[in-house]
mmCIF file of C-alpha atoms and ligand atoms in Angstrom:
data_model
loop_
_atom_site.group_PDB
_atom_site.id
_atom_site.type_symbol
_atom_site.label_atom_id
_atom_site.label_comp_id
_atom_site.label_asym_id
_atom_site.label_seq_id
_atom_site.Cartn_x
_atom_site.Cartn_y
_atom_site.Cartn_z
ATOM 1 C CA MET A 1 0.000 0.000 0.000
ATOM 2 C CA ILE A 2 1.049 3.573 -0.680
ATOM 3 C CA TYR A 3 0.705 6.355 1.890
ATOM 4 C CA GLU A 4 0.697 9.732 0.226
ATOM 5 C CA ASP A 5 0.862 13.349 1.336
ATOM 6 C CA GLU A 6 -1.668 14.777 -1.103
ATOM 7 C CA ARG A 7 -0.464 18.363 -0.617
ATOM 8 C CA PHE A 8 2.327 17.757 -3.103
ATOM 9 C CA ARG A 9 -0.092 16.952 -5.950
ATOM 10 C CA GLN A 10 -1.148 20.565 -6.403
ATOM 11 C CA PHE A 11 2.504 21.446 -7.027
ATOM 12 C CA ASP A 12 2.999 18.713 -9.656
ATOM 13 C CA ALA A 13 4.875 16.473 -7.284
ATOM 14 C CA ARG A 14 4.165 13.348 -5.263
ATOM 15 C CA CYS A 15 5.318 12.456 -1.776
ATOM 16 C CA VAL A 16 4.780 8.745 -1.139
ATOM 17 C CA PHE A 17 5.732 6.008 1.301
ATOM 18 C CA PHE A 18 5.358 2.310 0.585
ATOM 19 C CA ASP A 19 4.614 -0.236 3.244
ATOM 20 C CA ARG A 20 6.316 -3.641 3.155
ATOM 21 C CA ASN A 21 3.715 -5.384 0.967
ATOM 22 C CA GLY A 22 3.697 -6.023 -2.769
ATOM 23 C CA GLY A 23 7.263 -7.148 -3.398
ATOM 24 C CA VAL A 24 9.060 -10.424 -4.133
ATOM 25 C CA SER A 25 11.439 -10.927 -1.188
ATOM 26 C CA PRO A 26 10.960 -13.978 1.068
ATOM 27 C CA LYS A 27 10.846 -13.906 4.894
ATOM 28 C CA PRO A 28 12.224 -12.124 6.860
ATOM 29 C CA PHE A 29 12.440 -9.510 4.101
ATOM 30 C CA ASP A 30 8.859 -9.973 2.937
ATOM 31 C CA SER A 31 8.265 -8.510 0.724
ATOM 32 C CA LEU A 32 8.952 -5.043 -0.710
ATOM 33 C CA ASN A 33 12.438 -4.759 0.733
ATOM 34 C CA VAL A 34 14.790 -2.229 -0.889
ATOM 35 C CA SER A 35 18.066 -2.922 0.890
ATOM 36 C CA VAL A 36 20.682 -5.666 0.629
ATOM 37 C CA SER A 37 22.326 -4.569 3.905
ATOM 38 C CA ALA A 38 20.526 -7.157 6.070
ATOM 39 C CA GLY A 39 21.102 -10.095 3.697
ATOM 40 C CA ASP A 40 18.340 -10.109 1.102
ATOM 41 C CA SER A 41 19.535 -10.908 -2.436
ATOM 42 C CA LEU A 42 20.423 -8.198 -4.910
ATOM 43 C CA GLU A 43 18.150 -9.914 -7.409
ATOM 44 C CA ASN A 44 15.104 -9.548 -5.150
ATOM 45 C CA VAL A 45 15.917 -5.957 -4.305
ATOM 46 C CA LYS A 46 16.312 -5.110 -7.990
ATOM 47 C CA LYS A 47 12.933 -6.670 -8.749
ATOM 48 C CA ASN A 48 11.342 -4.706 -5.912
ATOM 49 C CA ILE A 49 12.827 -1.481 -7.185
ATOM 50 C CA GLU A 50 11.418 -2.208 -10.648
ATOM 51 C CA ILE A 51 7.978 -2.752 -9.055
ATOM 52 C CA ILE A 52 8.238 0.614 -7.286
ATOM 53 C CA LYS A 53 9.413 2.312 -10.460
ATOM 54 C CA SER A 54 6.471 1.074 -12.466
ATOM 55 C CA ARG A 55 3.955 1.855 -9.719
ATOM 56 C CA LEU A 56 5.167 5.446 -9.577
ATOM 57 C CA ASN A 57 5.827 5.682 -13.293
ATOM 58 C CA VAL A 58 9.147 7.441 -12.755
ATOM 59 C CA ALA A 59 12.272 7.360 -14.893
ATOM 60 C CA GLU A 60 14.626 6.779 -11.998
ATOM 61 C CA ILE A 61 14.767 5.705 -8.362
ATOM 62 C CA ALA A 62 17.543 7.666 -6.660
ATOM 63 C CA MET A 63 19.060 6.200 -3.511
ATOM 64 C CA LEU A 64 21.765 7.090 -1.032
ATOM 65 C CA ASN A 65 24.205 4.928 0.805
ATOM 66 C CA GLN A 66 22.805 6.051 4.151
ATOM 67 C CA ILE A 67 25.387 6.386 6.913
ATOM 68 C CA HIS A 68 23.551 8.188 9.786
ATOM 69 C CA SER A 69 25.414 11.402 9.021
ATOM 70 C CA ASP A 70 24.424 14.986 8.312
ATOM 71 C CA LYS A 71 25.886 14.910 4.814
ATOM 72 C CA ILE A 72 23.731 16.383 2.059
ATOM 73 C CA VAL A 73 24.407 16.212 -1.675
ATOM 74 C CA GLU A 74 22.794 17.349 -4.876
ATOM 75 C CA TYR A 75 21.673 14.225 -6.698
ATOM 76 C CA LYS A 76 23.924 13.676 -9.720
ATOM 77 C CA GLY A 77 22.898 10.206 -10.821
ATOM 78 C CA THR A 78 25.217 8.159 -8.631
ATOM 79 C CA VAL A 79 24.879 6.503 -5.221
ATOM 80 C CA THR A 80 26.783 8.560 -2.647
ATOM 81 C CA ASP A 81 27.501 8.173 1.084
ATOM 82 C CA ALA A 82 25.096 10.733 2.532
ATOM 83 C CA ASP A 83 21.768 11.068 4.340
ATOM 84 C CA GLY A 84 20.143 13.875 2.441
ATOM 85 C CA PHE A 85 19.832 14.887 -1.189
ATOM 86 C CA PHE A 86 18.009 17.349 -3.373
ATOM 87 C CA THR A 87 17.221 17.938 -7.031
ATOM 88 C CA ASP A 88 15.096 19.983 -9.397
ATOM 89 C CA LYS A 89 15.040 17.193 -11.984
ATOM 90 C CA LYS A 90 11.679 15.773 -12.945
ATOM 91 C CA GLY A 91 10.857 12.078 -12.826
ATOM 92 C CA VAL A 92 13.520 11.212 -10.246
ATOM 93 C CA PHE A 93 12.189 9.591 -7.077
ATOM 94 C CA LEU A 94 14.484 10.877 -4.328
ATOM 95 C CA SER A 95 14.070 7.920 -2.023
ATOM 96 C CA ILE A 96 14.959 7.115 1.560
ATOM 97 C CA LYS A 97 15.246 3.613 3.005
ATOM 98 C CA PHE A 98 13.866 3.361 6.519
ATOM 99 C CA ALA A 99 12.857 0.911 9.241
ATOM 100 C CA ASP A 100 12.115 3.122 12.299
ATOM 101 C CA CYS A 101 14.285 6.092 11.309
ATOM 102 C CA CYS A 102 12.340 9.044 9.976
ATOM 103 C CA PRO A 103 12.219 9.932 6.280
ATOM 104 C CA VAL A 104 11.797 13.705 6.031
ATOM 105 C CA ILE A 105 10.611 15.135 2.719
ATOM 106 C CA PHE A 106 10.943 18.747 1.575
ATOM 107 C CA MET A 107 9.675 20.770 -1.334
ATOM 108 C CA ASP A 108 10.160 24.387 -2.287
ATOM 109 C CA VAL A 109 6.846 24.670 -4.087
ATOM 110 C CA LYS A 110 7.778 27.894 -5.858
ATOM 111 C CA ASN A 111 11.217 26.975 -7.204
ATOM 112 C CA LYS A 112 10.238 23.304 -7.582
ATOM 113 C CA ILE A 113 13.165 21.885 -5.667
ATOM 114 C CA ILE A 114 12.653 18.649 -3.740
ATOM 115 C CA ALA A 115 14.753 17.071 -1.019
ATOM 116 C CA SER A 116 14.725 13.916 1.104
ATOM 117 C CA VAL A 117 16.468 13.180 4.357
ATOM 118 C CA HIS A 118 17.083 10.063 6.447
ATOM 119 C CA SER A 119 17.021 10.905 10.152
ATOM 120 C CA GLY A 120 17.346 8.571 13.091
ATOM 121 C CA TRP A 121 18.554 9.901 16.421
ATOM 122 C CA ARG A 122 21.991 10.651 15.000
ATOM 123 C CA GLY A 123 20.518 12.676 12.146
ATOM 124 C CA ALA A 124 18.206 14.463 14.572
ATOM 125 C CA TYR A 125 21.116 15.187 16.902
ATOM 126 C CA LEU A 126 23.163 16.536 13.976
ATOM 127 C CA LYS A 127 20.089 18.478 12.781
ATOM 128 C CA ILE A 128 20.314 17.217 9.216
ATOM 129 C CA SER A 129 16.757 18.408 8.507
ATOM 130 C CA GLN A 130 17.756 21.916 9.473
ATOM 131 C CA LYS A 131 20.791 21.672 7.219
ATOM 132 C CA ILE A 132 18.593 20.890 4.214
ATOM 133 C CA LEU A 133 16.633 24.068 4.932
ATOM 134 C CA GLU A 134 19.830 26.091 5.095
ATOM 135 C CA LYS A 135 20.833 24.609 1.751
ATOM 136 C CA LEU A 136 17.494 25.570 0.210
ATOM 137 C CA TYR A 137 17.798 29.092 1.609
ATOM 138 C CA ILE A 138 21.171 29.433 -0.125
ATOM 139 C CA PHE A 139 19.393 28.636 -3.400
ATOM 140 C CA GLY A 140 16.933 31.437 -2.691
ATOM 141 C CA SER A 141 14.083 29.416 -1.215
ATOM 142 C CA LYS A 142 11.834 31.247 1.211
ATOM 143 C CA SER A 143 10.648 29.512 4.365
ATOM 144 C CA GLU A 144 6.978 30.179 3.541
ATOM 145 C CA ASP A 145 7.342 28.282 0.243
ATOM 146 C CA ILE A 146 8.724 25.108 1.806
ATOM 147 C CA ILE A 147 6.485 22.221 2.802
ATOM 148 C CA VAL A 148 7.774 19.303 4.856
ATOM 149 C CA THR A 149 6.475 15.808 5.537
ATOM 150 C CA LEU A 150 7.612 13.402 8.229
ATOM 151 C CA GLY A 151 6.970 9.912 6.937
ATOM 152 C CA PRO A 152 6.387 6.739 8.975
ATOM 153 C CA HIS A 153 8.875 6.309 11.817
ATOM 154 C CA ILE A 154 9.075 4.947 15.337
ATOM 155 C CA CYS A 155 6.983 6.988 17.791
ATOM 156 C CA GLN A 156 8.173 8.225 21.145
ATOM 157 C CA ASN A 157 6.285 5.579 23.148
ATOM 158 C CA CYS A 158 8.174 2.854 21.279
ATOM 159 C CA TYR A 159 11.567 4.537 21.044
ATOM 160 C CA GLU A 160 13.533 3.757 24.168
ATOM 161 C CA VAL A 161 17.063 5.157 24.056
ATOM 162 C CA LYS A 162 20.131 4.729 26.210
ATOM 163 C CA ASP A 163 21.046 7.386 28.751
ATOM 164 C CA ASP A 164 23.940 8.709 26.683
ATOM 165 C CA VAL A 165 21.646 9.207 23.668
ATOM 166 C CA ALA A 166 18.951 10.815 25.805
ATOM 167 C CA SER A 167 21.468 13.218 27.303
ATOM 168 C CA ASP A 168 22.396 14.438 23.808
ATOM 169 C CA PHE A 169 18.899 15.909 23.460
ATOM 170 C CA ASP A 170 17.023 18.714 25.121
ATOM 171 C CA GLU A 171 14.934 17.185 27.889
ATOM 172 C CA LYS A 172 11.723 18.434 26.257
ATOM 173 C CA PHE A 173 12.167 15.637 23.674
ATOM 174 C CA ILE A 174 12.614 12.913 26.309
ATOM 175 C CA LYS A 175 9.910 11.126 28.295
ATOM 176 C CA THR A 176 10.975 9.157 31.359
ATOM 177 C CA LYS A 177 9.237 6.050 32.729
ATOM 178 C CA GLY A 178 11.086 4.656 35.729
ATOM 179 C CA ASN A 179 14.628 4.023 34.469
ATOM 180 C CA GLN A 180 13.597 4.112 30.842
ATOM 181 C CA LYS A 181 14.022 7.080 28.535
ATOM 182 C CA PHE A 182 12.062 7.646 25.337
ATOM 183 C CA LEU A 183 13.023 10.043 22.541
ATOM 184 C CA SER A 184 10.596 11.882 20.302
ATOM 185 C CA LEU A 185 12.295 11.889 16.919
ATOM 186 C CA SER A 186 9.489 13.885 15.322
ATOM 187 C CA GLU A 187 9.450 16.622 17.948
ATOM 188 C CA SER A 188 13.196 17.106 17.777
ATOM 189 C CA ILE A 189 13.101 17.224 13.969
ATOM 190 C CA ILE A 190 10.138 19.624 13.870
ATOM 191 C CA ASP A 191 11.743 21.843 16.496
ATOM 192 C CA SER A 192 14.913 22.101 14.404
ATOM 193 C CA LEU A 193 12.798 23.225 11.431
ATOM 194 C CA LEU A 194 10.936 25.848 13.455
ATOM 195 C CA GLU A 195 14.301 27.181 14.668
ATOM 196 C CA LYS A 196 15.107 27.992 11.047
ATOM 197 C CA GLY A 197 11.888 29.839 10.401
ATOM 198 C CA LEU A 198 9.602 27.182 8.989
ATOM 199 C CA ASN A 199 5.912 27.687 9.688
ATOM 200 C CA ILE A 200 4.375 24.853 11.721
ATOM 201 C CA LYS A 201 1.425 24.915 9.303
ATOM 202 C CA ASN A 202 3.740 23.772 6.506
ATOM 203 C CA ILE A 203 4.868 20.679 8.405
ATOM 204 C CA TYR A 204 2.874 17.473 8.308
ATOM 205 C CA ASP A 205 3.698 14.430 10.426
ATOM 206 C CA MET A 206 1.969 11.312 9.089
ATOM 207 C CA GLN A 207 2.035 9.866 12.600
ATOM 208 C CA ILE A 208 2.464 6.294 11.499
ATOM 209 C CA CYS A 209 4.602 4.280 13.907
ATOM 210 C CA THR A 210 6.686 1.671 12.074
ATOM 211 C CA TYR A 211 7.145 -0.303 15.297
ATOM 212 C CA GLU A 212 3.419 -0.607 16.032
ATOM 213 C CA ASN A 213 2.174 -0.940 12.460
ATOM 214 C CA GLU A 214 3.178 -4.381 11.242
ATOM 215 C CA GLU A 215 2.600 -3.390 7.630
ATOM 216 C CA PHE A 216 6.013 -1.714 7.882
ATOM 217 C CA PHE A 217 9.484 -3.104 8.421
ATOM 218 C CA SER A 218 10.731 -2.208 11.885
ATOM 219 C CA TYR A 219 14.310 -2.789 12.948
ATOM 220 C CA ARG A 220 13.430 -2.440 16.622
ATOM 221 C CA ARG A 221 10.596 -4.970 16.370
ATOM 222 C CA ASN A 222 12.260 -7.600 14.180
ATOM 223 C CA LYS A 223 16.024 -6.917 14.096
ATOM 224 C CA LEU A 224 16.581 -9.046 10.982
ATOM 225 C CA THR A 225 14.224 -7.363 8.561
ATOM 226 C CA GLY A 226 13.904 -5.325 5.387
ATOM 227 C CA ARG A 227 13.774 -1.622 4.684
ATOM 228 C CA ASN A 228 10.756 0.412 3.594
ATOM 229 C CA ILE A 229 11.009 3.055 0.913
ATOM 230 C CA GLY A 230 9.539 6.533 0.658
ATOM 231 C CA GLY A 231 10.342 9.793 -1.025
ATOM 232 C CA VAL A 232 9.345 12.522 -3.407
ATOM 233 C CA PHE A 233 9.427 13.240 -7.130
ATOM 234 C CA LEU A 234 8.453 15.979 -9.532
ATOM 235 C CA LEU A 235 5.905 14.902 -12.110
ATOM 236 C CA ASP A 236 7.162 14.674 -15.653
ATOM 237 C CA ASN A 237 4.436 16.621 -17.453
HETATM 238 ZN ZN1 ZN B 1 4.935 3.481 18.428
#
């Protein structure tokens, strides 16, 4: 199934997230897995990517070699070590692989620039989402023209973190239950966007928890599992 942020349609773009169904990979990667990192075969992953390509009717699926960094690149047609990329090219699905981490999607609706970010706690700590905004501002984007979507990711109730991780974040993003600490990825990401002038009205959190919703791959729930895919592209017309 596809989860879509319909706001992008009016700007000739689509922002979509696939759940784990509809692909060819066997257990435990069943079935629309897009990563070989956990042991699924390249052949299966390639088939799944072809399925995604034809369902979206895009020319190209762009991917990153995600490394939990704050590195951002302009997409140039090759796979790079980074966790954020942007383009103004049409028909290129700027995709993020995720299984609890948060895919964050951006569009400057006036200049028609799109961007995608992969943010787990490291990305949130490094404020990679904020760094994408800064990049867009350099290109002349205005904060009021930028819309942002937080795709499916692990929610705070399910996201227990170690003390050293919790202490990296402002306490307003941490909930404590006894000895346990829980991080709100979405709140820390949204806060970093507001810091750089984004209007809260332009930010949409899909509020789908990958850990609770078994239609999605979840690393925390299953350890050995696949990766979901989501992202954004500019329509070709
Ligand atoms: Zn949850």
